[in-house]
Amino acid sequence: MGLFNFFTQEIAIDLGTANTLIIHNDEVVVNEPSIVALDRNNLKNVLAVGKKALMMHEKTHESIRTIRPLKDGVIADFNAAELMIRELIKMVYPKKPLFPPSWRMMICIPSSITEVEKRAVRDSAEQAGAKEVYLIHEPMAAALGIGIDVEEPVGNMIIDIGGGTTGITVIALAGIVCDQSIRIAGDEFTADIMEALRRYHSLLIGERTAEQIKINIGAAMKDLDNPPDDIPVNGRDLVTGIPKQIMVSYQEIAEALDKSIFKIEEAILKALEMTPPELAADIYRRGLYLTGGGALLRGLDKRLSQKIKLPVHVADDPLKSVVRGTGLALKNYEHYPFVMR
């Protein structure tokens, strides 16, 4: 068995709608967008994955196809997902090892996932070369990654705003007490920005440009303490059909995102209503924890704490807290009861 253990390598994967991260030996070795570019004539042929494929996204001709295999936090295109996982795992060892290791993988999944979708994650990991696959719910992983002791009898509320879904979860005693999941998150914000520019400036922009706007000047409130500068945005004029450039301010973006953020606030209030009173008392003392890429939106923590009147803490590195927690859970996977075999 000793020899076998030598060949078994452990990796923790955060398979997200927008980004996929892999931790190996306690460090993040892969942090790539969840997108893959395939050859249309031979769909088994991967042309690019991650950042390279994102460069091609929305700029392809008919023989290249870029696919985002995950929709709303779950696998939508099984084939592409398996190819993507396989290529990303190859990035862990850039040099091809003499004996390819057998992987012990832990993958995190949304807590609102169905059995069928869970099966899809497990199968695509096994197809990509995993010997053992463990699953863990994202809010649990996020709580571990933030540094919360999940096993104590104290309630914590974790709000994970990812690419496809926002999960609002109350955790106590190493289990999920109640959870709300809505399909409004990063992708929806991006769509809102595209729609707003189309409506108010009659400018057509692509998904990637909208994503860049969101990262550079995205905001949840119209009055920020240190506001970002206006940025130039290039796109196609819908009236003349000629490419043009406009200047966009963060206030416009805040207005565009207002509806979606309001829905997130509603979902948080709904989750708080479902919380048992003792845990609600704990949450009042501890506040809410924000994690996921959406937590980086400027002024979001301030806006939520004004609405809900509770302290809101943003995790240190919100994009990586889930994968860090997955890595911690993988280290002592026998010890934690919430790991799914």
CSV table of C-alpha atoms in Angstrom, one decimal, residues 63-217:
chain,number,residue,atom,x,y,z
A,63,SER,CA,-14.5,25.8,-37.3
A,64,ILE,CA,-13.7,26.8,-33.7
A,65,ARG,CA,-16.3,26.7,-30.9
A,66,THR,CA,-15.8,28.1,-27.4
A,67,ILE,CA,-17.9,26.5,-24.7
A,68,ARG,CA,-18.5,27.4,-21.1
A,69,PRO,CA,-19.3,23.9,-19.8
A,70,LEU,CA,-20.9,25.1,-16.6
A,71,LYS,CA,-24.2,27.0,-16.3
A,72,ASP,CA,-25.6,28.2,-13.0
A,73,GLY,CA,-23.0,26.3,-11.1
A,74,VAL,CA,-23.7,22.9,-12.6
A,75,ILE,CA,-22.4,21.0,-15.6
A,76,ALA,CA,-24.4,21.8,-18.7
A,77,ASP,CA,-22.1,20.3,-21.3
A,78,PHE,CA,-20.8,17.0,-20.0
A,79,ASN,CA,-18.4,16.3,-22.8
A,80,ALA,CA,-16.7,19.7,-22.7
A,81,ALA,CA,-16.6,19.7,-18.9
A,82,GLU,CA,-14.6,16.4,-18.9
A,83,LEU,CA,-12.2,17.7,-21.6
A,84,MET,CA,-11.7,20.9,-19.7
A,85,ILE,CA,-11.1,19.2,-16.3
A,86,ARG,CA,-8.6,16.9,-18.0
A,87,GLU,CA,-6.7,19.8,-19.6
A,88,LEU,CA,-6.6,21.8,-16.4
A,89,ILE,CA,-5.3,18.8,-14.4
A,90,LYS,CA,-2.5,18.5,-17.0
A,91,MET,CA,-1.5,22.1,-16.0
A,92,VAL,CA,-0.7,20.9,-12.5
A,93,TYR,CA,2.3,19.0,-13.8
A,94,PRO,CA,3.6,20.9,-16.9
A,95,LYS,CA,6.3,18.3,-17.4
A,96,LYS,CA,4.8,14.9,-18.2
A,97,PRO,CA,5.7,12.6,-15.2
A,98,LEU,CA,7.1,9.1,-15.8
A,99,PHE,CA,4.3,7.4,-13.9
A,100,PRO,CA,1.1,9.5,-14.2
A,101,PRO,CA,-0.2,9.7,-10.6
A,102,SER,CA,-3.7,8.5,-9.7
A,103,TRP,CA,-5.6,11.4,-8.3
A,104,ARG,CA,-7.6,11.8,-5.2
A,105,MET,CA,-9.9,14.7,-5.9
A,106,MET,CA,-12.2,16.8,-3.9
A,107,ILE,CA,-14.6,18.9,-5.9
A,108,CYS,CA,-17.0,21.4,-4.4
A,109,ILE,CA,-20.6,21.6,-5.6
A,110,PRO,CA,-23.4,24.1,-4.9
A,111,SER,CA,-25.7,23.1,-2.0
A,112,SER,CA,-28.8,23.3,-4.2
A,113,ILE,CA,-27.5,20.6,-6.6
A,114,THR,CA,-29.7,17.7,-7.6
A,115,GLU,CA,-28.6,14.0,-7.5
A,116,VAL,CA,-28.3,13.9,-11.3
A,117,GLU,CA,-26.1,17.0,-11.4
A,118,LYS,CA,-24.0,15.6,-8.6
A,119,ARG,CA,-23.6,12.4,-10.6
A,120,ALA,CA,-22.4,14.5,-13.6
A,121,VAL,CA,-19.6,16.1,-11.6
A,122,ARG,CA,-18.5,12.7,-10.2
A,123,ASP,CA,-18.6,11.0,-13.6
A,124,SER,CA,-16.7,13.8,-15.4
A,125,ALA,CA,-14.0,13.7,-12.7
A,126,GLU,CA,-13.7,10.0,-13.0
A,127,GLN,CA,-13.5,10.2,-16.8
A,128,ALA,CA,-10.7,12.8,-16.4
A,129,GLY,CA,-8.7,10.3,-14.4
A,130,ALA,CA,-9.7,10.5,-10.8
A,131,LYS,CA,-9.3,7.3,-8.7
A,132,GLU,CA,-11.3,8.6,-5.7
A,133,VAL,CA,-13.7,11.5,-5.9
A,134,TYR,CA,-15.0,13.3,-2.8
A,135,LEU,CA,-17.6,16.1,-3.0
A,136,ILE,CA,-18.1,18.9,-0.6
A,137,HIS,CA,-20.8,21.6,-0.5
A,138,GLU,CA,-19.5,25.1,-1.5
A,139,PRO,CA,-20.7,27.0,1.6
A,140,MET,CA,-18.9,24.5,3.8
A,141,ALA,CA,-15.7,24.9,1.8
A,142,ALA,CA,-16.1,28.7,1.9
A,143,ALA,CA,-16.6,28.7,5.7
A,144,LEU,CA,-13.4,26.6,6.1
A,145,GLY,CA,-11.5,28.8,3.7
A,146,ILE,CA,-12.6,32.0,5.6
A,147,GLY,CA,-11.3,30.4,8.7
A,148,ILE,CA,-14.5,29.7,10.6
A,149,ASP,CA,-14.6,26.7,12.9
A,150,VAL,CA,-17.6,25.0,11.3
A,151,GLU,CA,-17.9,22.2,14.0
A,152,GLU,CA,-18.8,24.4,16.9
A,153,PRO,CA,-22.5,24.9,17.8
A,154,VAL,CA,-22.6,28.5,16.6
A,155,GLY,CA,-24.5,29.8,13.5
A,156,ASN,CA,-22.7,31.5,10.7
A,157,MET,CA,-24.2,32.9,7.5
A,158,ILE,CA,-22.1,32.6,4.4
A,159,ILE,CA,-23.1,34.5,1.2
A,160,ASP,CA,-21.3,33.1,-1.8
A,161,ILE,CA,-21.8,35.3,-4.9
A,162,GLY,CA,-20.3,33.2,-7.7
A,163,GLY,CA,-20.6,33.3,-11.5
A,164,GLY,CA,-23.8,31.4,-12.0
A,165,THR,CA,-25.5,31.3,-8.6
A,166,THR,CA,-25.6,33.1,-5.3
A,167,GLY,CA,-25.8,30.8,-2.3
A,168,ILE,CA,-26.9,32.0,1.0
A,169,THR,CA,-26.3,29.4,3.7
A,170,VAL,CA,-26.5,29.1,7.5
A,171,ILE,CA,-24.0,26.7,8.9
A,172,ALA,CA,-23.8,25.2,12.4
A,173,LEU,CA,-22.4,22.0,13.8
A,174,ALA,CA,-20.6,21.0,10.6
A,175,GLY,CA,-23.8,21.0,8.7
A,176,ILE,CA,-26.1,23.1,6.6
A,177,VAL,CA,-29.1,24.4,8.5
A,178,CYS,CA,-30.9,26.3,5.8
A,179,ASP,CA,-29.9,27.5,2.4
A,180,GLN,CA,-31.3,29.7,-0.3
A,181,SER,CA,-29.9,29.7,-3.8
A,182,ILE,CA,-30.8,32.1,-6.5
A,183,ARG,CA,-29.5,32.1,-10.1
A,184,ILE,CA,-28.5,35.8,-9.9
A,185,ALA,CA,-24.7,36.3,-9.7
A,186,GLY,CA,-21.8,37.5,-11.8
A,187,ASP,CA,-23.1,36.3,-15.2
A,188,GLU,CA,-26.4,38.1,-14.5
A,189,PHE,CA,-24.5,41.3,-13.6
A,190,THR,CA,-22.6,41.1,-16.9
A,191,ALA,CA,-25.8,40.7,-18.8
A,192,ASP,CA,-27.3,43.7,-17.0
A,193,ILE,CA,-24.3,45.9,-18.1
A,194,MET,CA,-24.7,44.8,-21.7
A,195,GLU,CA,-28.4,45.6,-21.6
A,196,ALA,CA,-27.9,49.0,-20.0
A,197,LEU,CA,-25.4,50.1,-22.6
A,198,ARG,CA,-27.6,48.9,-25.3
A,199,ARG,CA,-30.6,50.7,-23.9
A,200,TYR,CA,-29.1,54.1,-22.9
A,201,HIS,CA,-26.2,54.4,-25.3
A,202,SER,CA,-27.5,52.2,-28.1
A,203,LEU,CA,-24.0,50.5,-28.0
A,204,LEU,CA,-23.7,46.8,-28.6
A,205,ILE,CA,-20.9,45.2,-26.5
A,206,GLY,CA,-19.8,41.6,-26.1
A,207,GLU,CA,-19.7,39.5,-22.9
A,208,ARG,CA,-16.0,40.0,-22.4
A,209,THR,CA,-16.1,43.8,-22.6
A,210,ALA,CA,-19.0,43.8,-20.1
A,211,GLU,CA,-17.0,41.6,-17.8
A,212,GLN,CA,-14.1,44.0,-18.0
A,213,ILE,CA,-16.4,47.0,-17.2
A,214,LYS,CA,-17.7,45.1,-14.2
A,215,ILE,CA,-14.2,44.4,-12.9
A,216,ASN,CA,-12.9,47.9,-13.5
A,217,ILE,CA,-15.8,50.1,-12.4
